[in-house]
Short mmCIF file of C-alpha atoms in Angstrom, two decimals:
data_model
loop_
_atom_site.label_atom_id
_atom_site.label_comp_id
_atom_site.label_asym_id
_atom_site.label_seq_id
_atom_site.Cartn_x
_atom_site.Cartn_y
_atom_site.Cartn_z
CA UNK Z 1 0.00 0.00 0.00
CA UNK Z 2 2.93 2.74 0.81
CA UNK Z 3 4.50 1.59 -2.86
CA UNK Z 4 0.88 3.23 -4.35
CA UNK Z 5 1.02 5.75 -2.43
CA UNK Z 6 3.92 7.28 -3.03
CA UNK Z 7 3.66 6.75 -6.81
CA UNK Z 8 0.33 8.74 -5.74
CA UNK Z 9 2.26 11.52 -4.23
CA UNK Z 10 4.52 11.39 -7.26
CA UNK Z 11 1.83 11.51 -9.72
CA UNK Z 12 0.16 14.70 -7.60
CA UNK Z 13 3.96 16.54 -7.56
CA UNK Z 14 4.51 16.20 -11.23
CA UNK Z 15 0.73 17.97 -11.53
CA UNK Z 16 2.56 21.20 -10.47
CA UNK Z 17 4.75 21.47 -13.86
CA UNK Z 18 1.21 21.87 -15.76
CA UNK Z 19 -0.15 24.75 -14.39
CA UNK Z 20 -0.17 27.86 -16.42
CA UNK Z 21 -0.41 31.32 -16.23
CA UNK Z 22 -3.32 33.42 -16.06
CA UNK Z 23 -3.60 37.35 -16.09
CA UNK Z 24 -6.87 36.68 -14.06
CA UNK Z 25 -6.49 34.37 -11.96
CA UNK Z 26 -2.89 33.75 -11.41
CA UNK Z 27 -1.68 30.28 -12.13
CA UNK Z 28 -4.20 27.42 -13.16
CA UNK Z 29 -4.19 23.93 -13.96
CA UNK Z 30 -5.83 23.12 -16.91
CA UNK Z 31 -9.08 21.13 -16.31
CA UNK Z 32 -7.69 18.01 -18.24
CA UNK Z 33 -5.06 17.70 -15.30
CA UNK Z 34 -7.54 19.45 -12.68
CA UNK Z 35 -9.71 15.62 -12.99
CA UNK Z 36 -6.45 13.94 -12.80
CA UNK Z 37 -5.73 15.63 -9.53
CA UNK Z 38 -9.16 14.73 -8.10
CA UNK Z 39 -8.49 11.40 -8.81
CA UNK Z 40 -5.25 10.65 -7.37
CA UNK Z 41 -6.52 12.39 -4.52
CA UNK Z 42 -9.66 10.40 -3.89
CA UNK Z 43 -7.81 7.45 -4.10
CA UNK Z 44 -4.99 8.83 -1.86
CA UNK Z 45 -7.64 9.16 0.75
CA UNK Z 46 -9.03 5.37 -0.25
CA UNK Z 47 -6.18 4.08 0.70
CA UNK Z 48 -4.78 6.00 3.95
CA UNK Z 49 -8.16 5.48 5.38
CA UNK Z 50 -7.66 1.41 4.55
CA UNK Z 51 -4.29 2.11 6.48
CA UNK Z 52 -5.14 3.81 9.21
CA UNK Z 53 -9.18 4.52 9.47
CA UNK Z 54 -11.59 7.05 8.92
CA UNK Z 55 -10.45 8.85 12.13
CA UNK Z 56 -7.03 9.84 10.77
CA UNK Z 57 -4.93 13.34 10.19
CA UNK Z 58 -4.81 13.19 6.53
CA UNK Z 59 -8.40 12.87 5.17
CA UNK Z 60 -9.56 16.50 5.73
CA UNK Z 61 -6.47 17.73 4.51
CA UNK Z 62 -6.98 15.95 1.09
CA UNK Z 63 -10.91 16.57 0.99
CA UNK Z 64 -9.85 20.29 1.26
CA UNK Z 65 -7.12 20.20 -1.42
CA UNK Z 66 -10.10 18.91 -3.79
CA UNK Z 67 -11.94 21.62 -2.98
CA UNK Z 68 -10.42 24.43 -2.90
CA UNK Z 69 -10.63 26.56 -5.23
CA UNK Z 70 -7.92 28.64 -8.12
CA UNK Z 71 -10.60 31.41 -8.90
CA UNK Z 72 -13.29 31.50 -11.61
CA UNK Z 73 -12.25 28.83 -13.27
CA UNK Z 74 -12.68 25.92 -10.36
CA UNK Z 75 -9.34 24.53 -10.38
CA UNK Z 76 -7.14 23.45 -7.66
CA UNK Z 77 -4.71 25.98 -6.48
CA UNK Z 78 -0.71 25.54 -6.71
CA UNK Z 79 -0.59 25.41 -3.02
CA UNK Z 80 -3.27 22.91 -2.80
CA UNK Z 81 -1.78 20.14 -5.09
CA UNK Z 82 1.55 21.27 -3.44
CA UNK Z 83 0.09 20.15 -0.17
CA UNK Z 84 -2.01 17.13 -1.25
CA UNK Z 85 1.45 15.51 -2.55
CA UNK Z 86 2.82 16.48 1.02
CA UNK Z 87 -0.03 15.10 3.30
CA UNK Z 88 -0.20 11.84 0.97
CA UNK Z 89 3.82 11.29 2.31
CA UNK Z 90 2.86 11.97 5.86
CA UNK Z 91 0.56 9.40 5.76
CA UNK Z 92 3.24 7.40 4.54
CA UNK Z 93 6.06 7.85 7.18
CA UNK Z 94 3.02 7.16 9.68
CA UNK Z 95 1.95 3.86 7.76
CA UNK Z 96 5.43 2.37 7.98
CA UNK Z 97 5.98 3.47 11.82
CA UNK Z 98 2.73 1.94 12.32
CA UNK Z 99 3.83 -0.91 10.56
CA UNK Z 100 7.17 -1.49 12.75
CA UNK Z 101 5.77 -0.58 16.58
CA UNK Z 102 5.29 -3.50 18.42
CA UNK Z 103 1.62 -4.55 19.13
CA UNK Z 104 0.13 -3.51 22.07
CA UNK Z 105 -0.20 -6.50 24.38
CA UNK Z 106 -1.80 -7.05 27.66
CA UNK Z 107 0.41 -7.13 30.38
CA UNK Z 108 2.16 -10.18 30.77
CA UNK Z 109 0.73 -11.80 27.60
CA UNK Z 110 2.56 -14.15 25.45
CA UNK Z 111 2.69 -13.13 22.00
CA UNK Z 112 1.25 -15.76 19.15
CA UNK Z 113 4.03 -15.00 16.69
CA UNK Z 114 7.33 -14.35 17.65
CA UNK Z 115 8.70 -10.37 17.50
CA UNK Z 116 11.55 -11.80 15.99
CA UNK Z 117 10.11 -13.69 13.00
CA UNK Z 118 7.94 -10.25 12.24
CA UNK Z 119 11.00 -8.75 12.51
CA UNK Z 120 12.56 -10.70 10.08
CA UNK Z 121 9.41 -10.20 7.33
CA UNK Z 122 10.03 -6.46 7.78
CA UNK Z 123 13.90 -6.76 7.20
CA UNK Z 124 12.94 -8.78 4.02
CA UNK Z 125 12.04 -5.19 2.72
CA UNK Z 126 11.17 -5.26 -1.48
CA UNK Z 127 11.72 -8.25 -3.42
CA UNK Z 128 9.28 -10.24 -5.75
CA UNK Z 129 6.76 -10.28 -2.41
CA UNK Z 130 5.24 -7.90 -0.22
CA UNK Z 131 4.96 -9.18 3.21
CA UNK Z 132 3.65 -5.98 4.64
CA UNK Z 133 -0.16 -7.31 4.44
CA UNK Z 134 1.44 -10.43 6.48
CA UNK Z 135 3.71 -8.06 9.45
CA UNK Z 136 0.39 -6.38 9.68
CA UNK Z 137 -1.34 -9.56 10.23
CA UNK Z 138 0.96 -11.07 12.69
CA UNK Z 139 1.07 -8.21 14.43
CA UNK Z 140 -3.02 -8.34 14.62
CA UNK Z 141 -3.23 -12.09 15.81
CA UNK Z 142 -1.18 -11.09 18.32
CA UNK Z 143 -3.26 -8.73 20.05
CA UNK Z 144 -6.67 -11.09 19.43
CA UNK Z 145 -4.90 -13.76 20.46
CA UNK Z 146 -3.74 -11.46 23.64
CA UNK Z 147 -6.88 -10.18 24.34
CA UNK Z 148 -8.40 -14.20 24.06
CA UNK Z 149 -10.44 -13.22 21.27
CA UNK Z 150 -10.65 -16.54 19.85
CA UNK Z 151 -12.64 -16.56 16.72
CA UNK Z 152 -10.57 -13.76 15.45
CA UNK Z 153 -7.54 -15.70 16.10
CA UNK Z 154 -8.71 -18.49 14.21
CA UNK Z 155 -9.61 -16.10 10.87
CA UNK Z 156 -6.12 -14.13 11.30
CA UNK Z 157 -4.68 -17.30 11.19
CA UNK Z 158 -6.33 -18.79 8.37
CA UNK Z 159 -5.77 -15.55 6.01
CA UNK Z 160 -2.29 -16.06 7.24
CA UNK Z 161 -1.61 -20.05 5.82
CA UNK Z 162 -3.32 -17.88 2.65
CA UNK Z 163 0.18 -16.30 2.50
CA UNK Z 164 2.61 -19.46 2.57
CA UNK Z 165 2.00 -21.06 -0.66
CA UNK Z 166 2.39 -18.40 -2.83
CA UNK Z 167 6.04 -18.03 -1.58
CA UNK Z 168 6.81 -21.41 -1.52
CA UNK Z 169 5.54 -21.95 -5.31
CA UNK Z 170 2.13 -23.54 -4.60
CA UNK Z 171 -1.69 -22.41 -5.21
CA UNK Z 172 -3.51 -23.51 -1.38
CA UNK Z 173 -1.82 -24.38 1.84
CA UNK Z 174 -2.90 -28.39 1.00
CA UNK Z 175 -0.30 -28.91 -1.50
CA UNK Z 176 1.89 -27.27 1.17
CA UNK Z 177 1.23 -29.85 3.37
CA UNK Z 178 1.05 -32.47 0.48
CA UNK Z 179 4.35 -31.70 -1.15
CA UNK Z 180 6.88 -29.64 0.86
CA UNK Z 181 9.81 -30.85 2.75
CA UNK Z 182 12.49 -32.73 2.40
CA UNK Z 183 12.93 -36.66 2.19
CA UNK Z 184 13.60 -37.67 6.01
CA UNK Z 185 11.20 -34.63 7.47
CA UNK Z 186 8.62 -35.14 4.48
CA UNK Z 187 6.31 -37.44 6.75
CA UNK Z 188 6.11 -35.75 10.15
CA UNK Z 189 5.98 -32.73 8.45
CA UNK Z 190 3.06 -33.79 6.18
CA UNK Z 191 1.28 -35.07 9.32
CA UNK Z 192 1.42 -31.50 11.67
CA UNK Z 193 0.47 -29.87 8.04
CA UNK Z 194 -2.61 -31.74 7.55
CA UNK Z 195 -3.40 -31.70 10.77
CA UNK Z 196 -3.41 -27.87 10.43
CA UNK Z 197 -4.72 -27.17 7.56
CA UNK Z 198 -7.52 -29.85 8.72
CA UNK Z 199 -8.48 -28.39 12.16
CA UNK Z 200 -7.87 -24.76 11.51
CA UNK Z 201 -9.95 -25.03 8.49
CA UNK Z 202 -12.85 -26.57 9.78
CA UNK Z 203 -12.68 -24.03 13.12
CA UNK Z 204 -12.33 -20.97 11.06
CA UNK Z 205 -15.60 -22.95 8.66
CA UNK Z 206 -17.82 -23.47 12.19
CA UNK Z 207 -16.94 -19.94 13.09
CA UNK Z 208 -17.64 -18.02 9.42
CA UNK Z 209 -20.79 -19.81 9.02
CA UNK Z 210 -22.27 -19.35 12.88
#
């Protein structure tokens, strides 16, 4: 999500190169690029309030930008696009320190994944897959598993098996279990597979369907 938004906030910046001059109103952006602006910007918005919810900093600041006014004409003013593309890369730096504080546990709480394996997703940084979706998701179980809220444990841990094949070049977690490992681990480790994609499955079923 931070990789669209900052070719967003890119997209926004480059905006200011179009605007012209006008002996009435100053400098305007013509309304071919004015749409494009109120575009990117919706869909800036769209996805910091996926991020980090409808109560956030950055929203207003964006709905404003798209509404403000360059004079007669109805554009967007230089100083409004200006600050859109700013406010979209706040929202940024604040996704990805979201993204690395440590879930908020109850005191004395045992986490359900290991600090140090999320760690080790988020040191992982770009490559052919994005495991921010997944950090965020560990870090979630964590606190439902914390907080003993069970049947959201069981769905945050069934989205996260979602995430293993892929990696691992398989379509669903069964051929995981089916195929993977090697030669002298391949049968315990096709038993404690099945066994979770079995009971995990059929939990997260009972619970979906209730």
């Amino acid at each position: 999500m931070t990789e669209e938004l900052t070719k967003i906030a890119d997209e926004i910046a480059d905006l200011l190169g179009y605007f012209v001059a006008s002996k009435m109103s100053g400098r305007i952006l013509p309304s071919k690029h004015s749409s494009t602006f109120t575009a990117l910007a919706v869909e800036a918005r769209t996805i910091i309030e996926e991020e980090l919810g409808l109560a956030n900093n950055y929203s207003l600041p964006l709905i404003r930008a798209v509404s403000s006014s360059g004079g007669f004409v109805g554009g967007p003013s230089y100083a409004a696009v200006e600050e859109a593309s700013k406010v979209a890369r706040a929202a940024i730096r604040t996704i990805e320190r979201k993204r690395t504080r440590p879930a908020a546990l109850p005191p004395g709480a045992r986490p359900y994944v290991d600090p140090a394996r999320i760690s080790a997703l988020q040191a992982m940084g770009k490559g052919p897959w994005d495991f921010a979706r997944l950090v965020e998701l560990c870090r979630e179980i964590n606190v439902a598993a914390a907080n003993r809220c069970h049947m959201s444990t069981a769905m945050l841990l069934r989205t996260i098996l979602n995430h293993v094949p892929p990696v691992l070049g398989f379509n669903t977690f069964e051929e995981v279990a089916n195929s993977y490992g090697g030669a002298k681990s391949q049968k315990s480790f096709k038993a404690s597979m099945q066994r979770l994609q079995g009971s995990l499955r059929n939990i997260a079923d009972s619970i979906s369907t209730l």
